[in-house]
Short mmCIF file of C-alpha atoms and ligand atoms in Angstrom, two decimals:
data_model
loop_
_atom_site.label_atom_id
_atom_site.label_comp_id
_atom_site.label_asym_id
_atom_site.label_seq_id
_atom_site.Cartn_x
_atom_site.Cartn_y
_atom_site.Cartn_z
CA MET C 1 8.27 -22.49 -10.25
CA THR C 2 11.29 -24.14 -11.96
CA TRP C 3 12.25 -24.49 -15.25
CA GLY C 4 11.78 -27.86 -15.13
CA PRO C 5 7.98 -27.65 -16.75
CA LEU C 6 8.86 -24.73 -19.36
CA LEU C 7 11.17 -27.00 -20.30
CA ARG C 8 8.40 -29.07 -21.06
CA LEU C 9 5.78 -26.21 -22.33
CA LYS C 10 9.30 -26.10 -25.36
CA GLU C 11 8.76 -29.78 -26.43
CA VAL C 12 4.97 -30.08 -26.63
CA LEU C 13 5.23 -27.17 -28.45
CA GLY C 14 7.97 -28.13 -30.88
CA PRO C 15 11.17 -26.40 -32.19
CA GLU C 16 10.11 -23.42 -34.79
CA ALA C 17 8.25 -21.89 -31.21
CA GLU C 18 10.63 -20.42 -30.45
CA LEU C 19 9.71 -20.41 -27.00
CA MET C 20 11.52 -17.13 -24.90
CA VAL C 21 10.57 -15.86 -21.61
CA VAL C 22 10.78 -12.24 -21.30
CA GLY C 23 9.33 -9.13 -20.18
CA GLY C 24 9.93 -8.93 -16.27
CA ALA C 25 11.23 -13.02 -15.45
CA VAL C 26 13.80 -11.78 -17.49
CA ARG C 27 14.88 -8.99 -16.14
CA ASP C 28 13.74 -10.10 -12.04
CA GLU C 29 16.10 -13.34 -12.67
CA LEU C 30 18.91 -12.08 -13.83
CA LEU C 31 18.91 -10.01 -10.71
CA GLY C 32 18.57 -13.40 -8.92
CA ARG C 33 14.76 -11.75 -8.21
CA PRO C 34 11.96 -12.89 -6.95
CA HIS C 35 9.13 -12.86 -9.65
CA ALA C 36 5.93 -13.81 -8.61
CA ASP C 37 5.07 -15.01 -12.84
CA TRP C 38 6.38 -15.96 -15.46
CA ASP C 39 5.84 -14.33 -19.12
CA LEU C 40 6.38 -16.32 -21.90
CA ALA C 41 5.96 -15.44 -25.81
CA THR C 42 6.38 -17.36 -29.06
CA ARG C 43 6.12 -16.86 -32.71
CA LEU C 44 3.25 -19.37 -32.20
CA LEU C 45 -0.09 -18.01 -32.50
CA PRO C 46 -2.75 -18.90 -29.47
CA GLN C 47 -5.07 -21.35 -31.97
CA THR C 48 -1.87 -23.25 -31.93
CA VAL C 49 -0.54 -23.42 -28.83
CA MET C 50 -4.16 -24.24 -27.39
CA GLU C 51 -3.72 -26.99 -29.72
CA ARG C 52 -0.49 -28.26 -29.29
CA ALA C 53 -1.20 -28.13 -25.36
CA ARG C 54 -3.87 -29.18 -25.40
CA GLY C 55 -2.57 -31.99 -27.52
CA ALA C 56 -0.50 -32.87 -25.02
CA GLY C 57 -3.08 -32.92 -22.48
CA LEU C 58 -2.77 -29.39 -19.94
CA ARG C 59 -4.88 -27.07 -19.65
CA VAL C 60 -5.33 -24.22 -22.07
CA ILE C 61 -7.72 -21.29 -20.55
CA PRO C 62 -7.87 -19.03 -23.70
CA THR C 63 -7.65 -15.33 -21.47
CA GLY C 64 -7.04 -12.98 -24.10
CA LEU C 65 -6.46 -14.64 -27.79
CA ARG C 66 -6.87 -10.82 -29.82
CA HIS C 67 -3.78 -9.43 -27.83
CA GLY C 68 -2.24 -12.89 -28.38
CA THR C 69 -2.02 -14.29 -25.18
CA VAL C 70 -3.62 -18.35 -23.86
CA THR C 71 -2.77 -19.23 -20.52
CA VAL C 72 -1.19 -23.07 -20.08
CA LEU C 73 -1.34 -24.72 -16.68
CA LEU C 74 1.84 -26.11 -15.55
CA GLU C 75 2.04 -27.94 -12.16
CA ASP C 76 -1.01 -26.02 -11.37
CA ARG C 77 0.47 -22.06 -12.45
CA PRO C 78 -0.94 -20.50 -14.41
CA VAL C 79 2.37 -18.98 -16.65
CA GLU C 80 0.81 -16.78 -19.96
CA VAL C 81 2.00 -17.13 -23.27
CA THR C 82 1.52 -14.29 -25.58
CA THR C 83 2.12 -14.50 -29.97
CA PHE C 84 5.16 -12.05 -30.68
CA ARG C 85 2.92 -8.89 -31.26
CA SER C 86 3.18 -5.32 -32.51
CA ASP C 87 1.25 -2.75 -31.62
CA GLY C 88 -0.96 -0.73 -33.63
CA ALA C 89 -1.55 2.94 -33.08
CA TYR C 90 -1.86 4.48 -29.85
CA LEU C 91 -5.15 6.83 -30.28
CA ASP C 92 -5.83 7.35 -26.34
CA GLY C 93 -2.81 7.23 -24.64
CA ARG C 94 -3.70 4.41 -23.36
CA ARG C 95 -4.21 1.03 -25.53
CA PRO C 96 -2.71 0.22 -29.19
CA GLU C 97 -5.75 -0.06 -31.73
CA SER C 98 -4.77 -3.02 -32.59
CA VAL C 99 -2.41 -5.41 -32.37
CA ARG C 100 -0.58 -6.95 -34.73
CA LEU C 101 0.12 -11.25 -34.68
CA GLY C 102 3.47 -13.38 -35.22
CA VAL C 103 6.32 -10.53 -36.22
CA ALA C 104 9.24 -11.36 -35.15
CA LEU C 105 11.13 -11.47 -32.39
CA ALA C 106 12.93 -8.16 -31.67
CA GLU C 107 9.93 -6.30 -32.83
CA ASP C 108 7.79 -7.73 -30.14
CA LEU C 109 10.89 -6.50 -27.64
CA SER C 110 10.79 -2.88 -29.47
CA ARG C 111 7.20 -2.23 -28.00
CA ARG C 112 8.16 -2.71 -24.76
CA ASP C 113 8.24 0.00 -21.86
CA PHE C 114 12.19 0.13 -21.12
CA THR C 115 15.40 -1.65 -21.67
CA ILE C 116 15.28 -3.68 -18.44
CA ASN C 117 11.62 -4.98 -19.27
CA ALA C 118 12.34 -5.54 -23.31
CA MET C 119 14.86 -8.83 -22.80
CA ALA C 120 14.01 -12.27 -24.21
CA LEU C 121 16.07 -15.12 -22.47
CA PRO C 122 15.26 -18.20 -24.51
CA VAL C 123 13.71 -22.01 -22.53
CA GLY C 124 15.90 -24.77 -22.35
CA GLY C 125 18.99 -22.06 -22.62
CA GLY C 126 20.36 -20.03 -25.31
CA ASP C 127 21.75 -16.57 -25.57
CA LEU C 128 20.26 -13.16 -23.48
CA VAL C 129 18.21 -11.03 -27.07
CA ASP C 130 19.21 -7.53 -25.24
CA PRO C 131 18.91 -5.28 -28.55
CA PHE C 132 18.57 -1.71 -26.22
CA GLY C 133 21.33 -2.80 -23.81
CA GLY C 134 18.99 -3.84 -21.32
CA ARG C 135 21.82 -6.25 -19.70
CA ALA C 136 24.23 -3.28 -18.70
CA ASP C 137 21.54 -0.83 -17.66
CA LEU C 138 20.56 -3.48 -15.05
CA ALA C 139 24.21 -4.01 -14.13
CA ALA C 140 24.08 0.12 -14.37
CA GLY C 141 20.60 1.19 -12.06
CA THR C 142 19.43 2.85 -15.02
CA ILE C 143 15.60 2.65 -15.92
CA ARG C 144 15.50 4.34 -19.96
CA ALA C 145 12.83 4.36 -22.00
CA VAL C 146 12.90 1.80 -25.15
CA GLY C 147 13.04 4.09 -28.20
CA ASP C 148 12.46 7.64 -28.19
CA PRO C 149 10.92 8.45 -24.34
CA LEU C 150 8.93 11.30 -25.86
CA GLN C 151 7.05 8.81 -28.58
CA ARG C 152 6.98 6.34 -25.81
CA PHE C 153 5.49 8.82 -23.19
CA ALA C 154 3.18 9.92 -25.97
CA GLU C 155 1.84 6.13 -27.12
CA ASP C 156 0.56 5.62 -23.07
CA GLY C 157 0.56 7.43 -20.63
CA LEU C 158 1.16 4.44 -17.46
CA ARG C 159 4.60 4.30 -18.27
CA PRO C 160 6.01 6.94 -16.14
CA LEU C 161 4.71 6.07 -13.66
CA ARG C 162 6.23 2.83 -13.91
CA ALA C 163 9.20 4.76 -15.18
CA CYS C 164 8.68 5.87 -10.89
CA ARG C 165 7.66 2.32 -9.92
CA PHE C 166 10.71 0.54 -10.80
CA ALA C 167 12.89 2.75 -9.54
CA ALA C 168 11.11 2.51 -5.88
CA GLN C 169 11.22 -1.80 -6.57
CA LEU C 170 15.03 -2.29 -7.55
CA GLY C 171 16.56 1.55 -5.97
CA PHE C 172 17.32 2.71 -9.03
CA ALA C 173 18.23 6.00 -11.42
CA VAL C 174 15.89 6.60 -14.08
CA GLU C 175 17.84 8.23 -17.14
CA ALA C 176 18.22 12.09 -18.11
CA ALA C 177 16.23 11.74 -21.53
CA THR C 178 13.88 8.87 -19.39
CA LEU C 179 13.50 11.16 -17.01
CA ALA C 180 13.16 14.80 -19.08
CA ALA C 181 9.78 13.15 -20.61
CA ILE C 182 7.65 12.75 -17.95
CA PRO C 183 7.12 16.28 -18.03
CA LEU C 184 6.42 16.80 -21.05
CA ARG C 185 3.78 13.88 -21.38
CA HIS C 186 1.28 15.23 -18.02
CA ALA C 187 -1.62 15.73 -20.68
CA VAL C 188 -0.99 12.15 -21.95
CA ALA C 189 -0.40 10.90 -17.93
CA ARG C 190 -3.82 12.02 -16.92
CA LYS C 191 -5.91 10.72 -19.62
CA VAL C 192 -4.54 6.83 -17.60
CA ALA C 193 -7.65 5.03 -15.93
CA VAL C 194 -7.71 5.61 -12.39
CA GLU C 195 -7.16 1.17 -11.27
CA ARG C 196 -4.05 1.12 -12.42
CA VAL C 197 -2.99 4.91 -11.56
CA PHE C 198 -3.45 2.18 -8.01
CA VAL C 199 -1.64 -1.11 -8.85
CA GLU C 200 1.32 1.59 -9.26
CA LEU C 201 1.72 3.43 -6.74
CA ASP C 202 0.71 0.49 -4.69
CA LYS C 203 3.96 -1.27 -5.78
CA LEU C 204 6.22 2.05 -5.60
CA LEU C 205 5.01 2.27 -2.41
CA ARG C 206 6.25 -1.05 -1.73
CA GLY C 207 9.40 -1.53 -3.18
CA ARG C 208 12.28 -1.55 -1.88
CA GLU C 209 13.03 2.51 -1.83
CA PRO C 210 9.51 3.56 -1.60
CA HIS C 211 11.44 7.41 -1.10
CA ARG C 212 13.26 7.48 -4.58
CA GLY C 213 9.89 6.25 -6.73
CA LEU C 214 8.03 10.14 -4.07
CA ALA C 215 11.54 11.70 -4.66
CA LEU C 216 10.55 11.60 -8.80
CA LEU C 217 7.06 12.51 -8.30
CA ALA C 218 7.31 14.85 -6.78
CA ASP C 219 10.56 16.40 -8.97
CA SER C 220 8.52 15.33 -12.23
CA GLY C 221 5.93 16.46 -11.20
CA LEU C 222 3.56 13.26 -11.84
CA LEU C 223 2.27 13.87 -8.22
CA ASP C 224 0.52 16.82 -8.69
CA LEU C 225 -1.68 14.67 -11.49
CA TRP C 226 -3.25 12.38 -8.69
CA LEU C 227 -1.27 13.29 -4.57
CA ALA C 228 -2.10 16.59 -5.78
CA GLU C 229 -2.60 17.12 -1.91
CA LEU C 230 0.46 16.13 -0.55
CA ARG C 231 2.63 18.63 -2.82
CA PRO C 232 1.62 21.51 0.42
CA MET C 233 4.11 19.10 2.49
CA ILE C 234 7.24 19.89 0.00
CA GLY C 235 9.25 22.51 1.90
CA CYS C 236 6.70 23.17 5.80
CA GLY C 237 8.70 23.49 7.96
CA GLN C 238 8.19 22.00 11.66
CA ASN C 239 9.41 22.92 15.10
CA ARG C 240 11.30 21.83 17.80
CA HIS C 241 10.27 17.90 17.41
CA HIS C 242 11.83 16.82 14.44
CA ARG C 243 15.39 17.55 12.16
CA TYR C 244 13.04 17.21 9.15
CA ASP C 245 10.31 19.05 6.94
CA VAL C 246 7.18 17.46 7.01
CA TRP C 247 7.71 15.41 3.68
CA SER C 248 10.66 14.42 4.27
CA HIS C 249 10.06 13.15 7.35
CA THR C 250 6.69 11.46 5.42
CA LEU C 251 9.34 9.97 3.55
CA ALA C 252 11.61 8.35 6.07
CA VAL C 253 8.45 7.06 7.57
CA VAL C 254 7.56 5.67 4.22
CA ARG C 255 10.66 3.94 4.35
CA GLU C 256 10.72 3.11 7.74
CA VAL C 257 7.13 0.49 8.05
CA PRO C 258 7.71 -3.00 6.74
CA ALA C 259 6.10 -3.36 2.91
CA ASP C 260 3.21 -3.77 2.40
CA SER C 261 0.48 -0.86 2.01
CA GLY C 262 -1.91 -0.53 4.89
CA LEU C 263 1.76 0.31 6.48
CA ARG C 264 2.57 2.11 3.48
CA TRP C 265 0.26 4.33 2.42
CA ALA C 266 -1.01 5.60 5.43
CA ALA C 267 3.43 6.26 6.24
CA LEU C 268 2.71 9.13 3.27
CA LEU C 269 -0.40 10.78 4.22
CA HIS C 270 -0.37 10.56 8.52
CA ASP C 271 0.88 14.07 8.13
CA ALA C 272 -0.44 15.46 5.10
CA GLY C 273 -2.88 17.79 7.71
CA LYS C 274 0.24 19.20 8.68
CA PRO C 275 0.43 21.44 6.43
CA GLY C 276 -2.92 22.54 6.66
CA THR C 277 -3.04 23.08 10.58
CA ARG C 278 -0.28 24.79 10.53
CA SER C 279 0.15 28.35 13.71
CA THR C 280 3.28 29.48 15.54
CA GLY C 281 2.26 30.30 18.70
CA PRO C 282 4.01 33.79 20.96
CA ASP C 283 6.29 31.94 22.11
CA GLY C 284 7.79 31.78 18.80
CA GLU C 285 7.18 27.45 18.59
CA VAL C 286 5.08 25.66 16.01
CA HIS C 287 1.95 23.86 16.62
CA PHE C 288 0.04 21.46 14.26
CA TYR C 289 -3.13 21.50 16.16
CA GLY C 290 -5.77 18.92 15.10
CA HIS C 291 -3.46 17.41 11.61
CA GLU C 292 -4.85 13.75 13.08
CA ALA C 293 -8.71 14.38 11.91
CA ARG C 294 -7.36 17.16 8.94
CA SER C 295 -5.17 14.34 7.59
CA LEU C 296 -8.37 11.52 8.00
CA ASP C 297 -10.01 13.54 5.74
CA LEU C 298 -7.28 14.06 3.54
CA ALA C 299 -6.44 10.63 3.31
CA GLU C 300 -9.84 9.38 2.77
CA GLY C 301 -10.72 11.90 -0.34
CA LEU C 302 -7.94 10.46 -2.25
CA LEU C 303 -7.51 6.64 -1.16
CA GLU C 304 -11.53 6.88 -2.63
CA ARG C 305 -10.55 9.13 -5.38
CA LEU C 306 -8.06 5.61 -6.80
CA LYS C 307 -11.44 3.64 -5.57
CA THR C 308 -8.58 1.86 -3.24
CA SER C 309 -10.40 -1.22 -1.47
CA LEU C 310 -12.54 -0.54 1.97
CA GLY C 311 -10.03 -2.25 3.80
CA LEU C 312 -7.15 -0.55 3.23
CA ARG C 313 -9.28 2.12 3.35
CA LYS C 314 -9.45 1.58 6.94
CA GLU C 315 -6.31 0.14 8.15
CA VAL C 316 -4.83 3.75 6.65
CA ALA C 317 -7.73 5.57 8.85
CA ALA C 318 -7.40 3.46 11.57
CA LEU C 319 -3.39 3.96 11.74
CA ILE C 320 -3.57 7.68 11.02
CA ARG C 321 -5.86 8.38 13.41
CA HIS C 322 -4.51 7.13 16.50
CA HIS C 323 -0.55 7.64 14.94
CA GLY C 324 -1.01 11.07 17.30
CA THR C 325 -1.78 9.31 20.85
CA HIS C 326 2.32 8.61 22.20
CA PRO C 327 1.14 6.98 25.50
CA THR C 328 4.07 7.81 28.30
CA GLU C 329 5.00 6.29 31.21
CA ALA C 330 3.07 8.39 33.13
CA TRP C 331 0.05 6.57 31.76
CA SER C 332 -1.66 4.43 34.63
CA ASP C 333 -2.75 1.16 33.75
CA ALA C 334 -6.39 1.48 33.36
CA ALA C 335 -5.50 4.79 30.59
CA CYS C 336 -3.20 2.16 28.73
CA ARG C 337 -5.78 -0.26 29.13
CA ARG C 338 -8.41 2.65 27.81
CA PHE C 339 -6.06 3.40 24.55
CA LEU C 340 -5.42 -0.63 23.66
CA GLY C 341 -9.69 -1.25 23.77
CA ARG C 342 -9.56 2.16 21.35
CA LEU C 343 -7.13 0.22 18.71
CA ALA C 344 -9.28 -2.56 18.95
CA GLU C 345 -12.58 -0.61 18.58
CA ASP C 346 -10.86 0.79 14.94
CA GLY C 347 -9.60 -3.14 14.22
CA LEU C 348 -5.98 -2.43 14.47
CA PRO C 349 -3.51 -5.41 16.22
CA LEU C 350 -1.34 -3.31 18.60
CA ASP C 351 1.74 -4.71 16.49
CA ARG C 352 0.97 -3.19 13.63
CA TRP C 353 0.51 0.29 15.58
CA ALA C 354 3.64 -0.34 17.47
CA ALA C 355 5.78 -0.77 14.01
CA PHE C 356 3.72 2.71 12.91
CA ARG C 357 5.00 4.03 15.52
CA LEU C 358 8.03 2.81 15.58
CA ALA C 359 8.67 3.96 11.48
CA ASP C 360 7.55 7.61 13.13
CA GLN C 361 9.88 8.50 15.73
CA ARG C 362 12.39 7.07 13.97
CA GLY C 363 11.71 8.86 11.36
CA LYS C 364 12.01 12.03 13.67
CA GLY C 365 15.50 12.23 12.87
CA LEU C 366 16.33 13.72 16.40
CA ASP C 367 17.06 11.93 19.52
CA LEU C 368 16.87 8.72 18.76
CA GLU C 369 17.65 6.49 21.69
CA ASP C 370 16.12 7.96 23.93
CA ARG C 371 13.01 7.37 22.10
CA LEU C 372 13.90 3.69 21.12
CA GLY C 373 14.45 2.97 24.47
CA GLU C 374 10.62 4.37 25.77
CA HIS C 375 9.19 2.65 23.04
CA ARG C 376 10.11 -0.07 23.47
CA GLY C 377 9.25 -0.43 27.13
CA LEU C 378 5.58 1.05 26.48
CA VAL C 379 4.93 -1.56 23.56
CA THR C 380 6.32 -4.33 26.31
CA ARG C 381 4.13 -2.97 28.96
CA LEU C 382 1.18 -1.95 26.91
CA GLU C 383 1.18 -6.22 25.87
CA ALA C 384 1.48 -7.27 29.33
CA LEU C 385 -1.87 -5.22 29.52
CA ALA C 386 -2.96 -6.74 26.45
CA ALA C 387 -1.93 -10.38 27.75
CA ALA C 388 -4.12 -10.51 30.15
CA ALA C 389 -6.73 -10.11 27.83
CA PRO C 390 -9.13 -7.46 29.51
CA PRO C 391 -12.04 -5.87 29.03
CA LEU C 392 -11.35 -3.70 26.22
CA ALA C 393 -15.01 -3.32 24.92
CA VAL C 394 -19.45 -3.64 25.55
CA ARG C 395 -19.10 -7.26 24.53
CA ASP C 396 -16.63 -7.69 27.10
CA LEU C 397 -18.84 -6.85 29.69
CA ALA C 398 -19.59 -9.87 31.90
CA LEU C 399 -23.22 -8.72 32.45
CA ASP C 400 -25.22 -8.41 28.62
CA GLY C 401 -27.95 -6.47 27.51
CA ALA C 402 -30.44 -9.05 28.73
CA ALA C 403 -28.20 -9.58 32.18
CA LEU C 404 -28.84 -5.74 32.29
CA MET C 405 -32.28 -5.43 32.28
CA LYS C 406 -33.61 -8.50 34.29
CA LEU C 407 -31.36 -7.09 37.00
CA THR C 408 -33.03 -3.58 36.57
CA GLY C 409 -36.03 -4.98 36.61
CA ARG C 410 -36.23 -1.94 33.15
CA ARG C 411 -36.92 -2.29 29.18
CA GLY C 412 -34.45 -1.77 27.13
CA GLY C 413 -33.10 1.97 26.01
CA PRO C 414 -30.88 4.41 25.62
CA TRP C 415 -30.63 4.16 29.50
CA LEU C 416 -28.77 0.47 29.11
CA GLY C 417 -25.98 1.65 26.29
CA GLU C 418 -25.20 4.86 28.88
CA LEU C 419 -24.94 1.90 31.55
CA GLN C 420 -23.00 -0.30 29.77
CA ARG C 421 -20.90 2.44 28.89
CA GLN C 422 -19.67 3.37 31.94
CA LEU C 423 -19.22 -0.23 33.29
CA LEU C 424 -17.05 -1.04 30.00
CA VAL C 425 -14.95 2.56 32.31
CA ALA C 426 -15.13 1.35 35.59
CA VAL C 427 -14.28 -2.59 34.85
CA MET C 428 -10.64 -0.35 32.12
CA ASP C 429 -9.57 0.74 35.70
CA ASP C 430 -10.41 -2.12 38.17
CA PRO C 431 -10.86 -5.47 35.48
CA GLY C 432 -10.71 -7.38 38.78
CA LEU C 433 -14.92 -5.77 38.51
CA ASN C 434 -15.79 -8.01 35.96
CA GLY C 435 -17.57 -10.96 37.41
CA PRO C 436 -20.79 -11.01 37.42
CA GLU C 437 -21.78 -10.51 40.71
CA ALA C 438 -18.60 -7.43 41.56
CA LEU C 439 -20.28 -5.78 38.13
CA ALA C 440 -23.90 -6.70 39.78
CA GLU C 441 -22.79 -4.74 42.29
CA VAL C 442 -21.21 -1.65 40.33
CA ALA C 443 -24.34 -0.84 37.57
CA ARG C 444 -27.37 -1.01 40.81
CA LYS C 445 -24.68 2.00 42.25
CA LEU C 446 -24.55 3.53 38.86
CA MET C 447 -28.15 3.16 38.49
CA LEU C 448 -28.66 5.00 41.75
CA ALA C 449 -26.24 7.52 41.04
CA GLN C 450 -28.15 7.73 37.64
CA GLU C 451 -31.89 8.29 39.48
CA GLY C 452 -30.32 10.32 41.88
CA GLU C 453 -29.39 13.27 39.34
CA GLY C 454 -32.16 12.43 37.52
CA GLU C 455 -34.61 14.25 40.18
CA GLU C 456 -32.28 16.63 40.95
CA GLY C 457 -32.55 17.59 37.56
CA ASP C 458 -35.77 17.50 38.31
CA PRO C 459 -38.06 20.64 38.00
CA ARG C 460 -41.07 19.22 39.55
P1 LIG N 1 5.79 -6.98 -12.36
O1 LIG N 1 7.40 -7.55 -11.50
O2 LIG N 1 5.54 -6.20 -11.53
O3 LIG N 1 4.37 -8.09 -13.33
P2 LIG N 1 6.35 -6.36 -15.00
O4 LIG N 1 8.37 -5.94 -15.36
O5 LIG N 1 6.30 -8.41 -15.36
O6 LIG N 1 6.90 -6.27 -13.98
P3 LIG N 1 3.95 -6.00 -16.49
O7 LIG N 1 2.98 -5.32 -15.99
O8 LIG N 1 3.40 -7.72 -15.97
O9 LIG N 1 4.90 -5.72 -15.07
O10 LIG N 1 4.44 -6.85 -18.27
C1 LIG N 1 5.36 -7.87 -18.33
C2 LIG N 1 5.98 -6.98 -19.36
O11 LIG N 1 4.73 -6.51 -20.27
C3 LIG N 1 6.99 -5.70 -18.23
O12 LIG N 1 8.31 -6.01 -18.48
C4 LIG N 1 7.17 -5.15 -19.83
O13 LIG N 1 7.99 -5.67 -21.15
C5 LIG N 1 6.02 -5.30 -21.14
N1 LIG N 1 4.75 -3.92 -20.04
C6 LIG N 1 3.53 -3.66 -19.72
N2 LIG N 1 3.27 -3.05 -19.21
C7 LIG N 1 3.72 -1.95 -20.46
C8 LIG N 1 3.97 -0.65 -21.00
N3 LIG N 1 2.75 -0.82 -20.59
N4 LIG N 1 4.07 0.06 -21.55
C9 LIG N 1 5.14 -1.45 -22.80
N5 LIG N 1 5.70 -2.46 -21.81
C10 LIG N 1 5.36 -2.67 -21.26
MG1 LIG N 2 5.23 -9.28 -14.41
#
């Protein structure tokens, strides 16, 4: 949405409204960065905003009257309009006990977290209102608390995490005093609801410099509040396949994968099981046997604790489960198809697996050209095999359960699932067998073999 509809709202509310764009929208406008929503602020009380907007035929939703917020629909887009307000005392480290509406703009800006988030831009033109030097901090790439960081982080324990999140999203540094205050306010940060924590961690991970945000979490100790399982990765040395320790490799992979939640969380967690499975062989080589399964356990526990969606948990699990599979040129087509079948079983699209594997390879920091060449060749081959739509699951078999029962003259039972599994193995080896007649032939042979085995094993 452009400024046009905002001008209309300004007209509707009248000049004494002092209608301002505030917060994140100002920051992003000045950076030329796209932003999802406009946050507006006004001197008018919410009731007056509602009356005037409705009077002009606009749709209004009383979203949070107690906090001074109403939502106005401008060209079908919801825009929040909040009355200038100041926050009362923070007693629980999470939310102010009360808010006071109708204060001056400067006071409203002073309750905001960071200088880059504490500016206002008058709708319809006028000078930027910037009492804390936010514009200079934007230019310098600095996250700085408004006022005394120790006090601000004592009020609301989420702010330290937001500092790391903005650093990751914008590629900024956290100013020294602001950074130094974080470890002193862990006790407050600990009280924050886990749902709010997840929202910030997720934004951090999807940022343009997620490794920066993660390094800040580690250095400030916030990592130990919410992602304690990851600490042992720091300094955990690897083997000749890697240039970096587990943590540095992890940061590299997080940065290399495309910026969406599934891939970024999987990148963060895919090697979390390495420290706990590290062993040294007789030749001095370091191994991580079974680390995928250990990473999976840790990831599931951690994501559950953060109350993430089931969809995210499933995708992360699938990516972790298959990240250790390294198909090579030596693999037969049948082996490749079995692998495609395992991905399909986990609902993991080939291109997601390939994007993850590519990032994992890049994150090793060694023999890049060779590895990338091999990777490309392999993905092309897997794509070609997948494009032929080979049977990958029991439901793809040319004969279904009913047809197999009819063919064998037997009623359903465990034998049927076993037969279907064996048929699937056969058609993955040779997809040409997946026609009704050829498959019936294979089924008959398998049944004969099964009966033969049964007789041999029968003591009578
Ligand atoms: P995003 O682009 O993620 O929406 P944002 O800066 O707009 O970033 P919001 O959570 O939408 O963040 O908050 C809007 C504004 O409200 C912020 O820019 C900031 O001025 C203020 N704000 C939000 N959360 C806090 C907080 N915990 N403490 C103080 N001020 C806050
Ligand atoms: Mg916002």
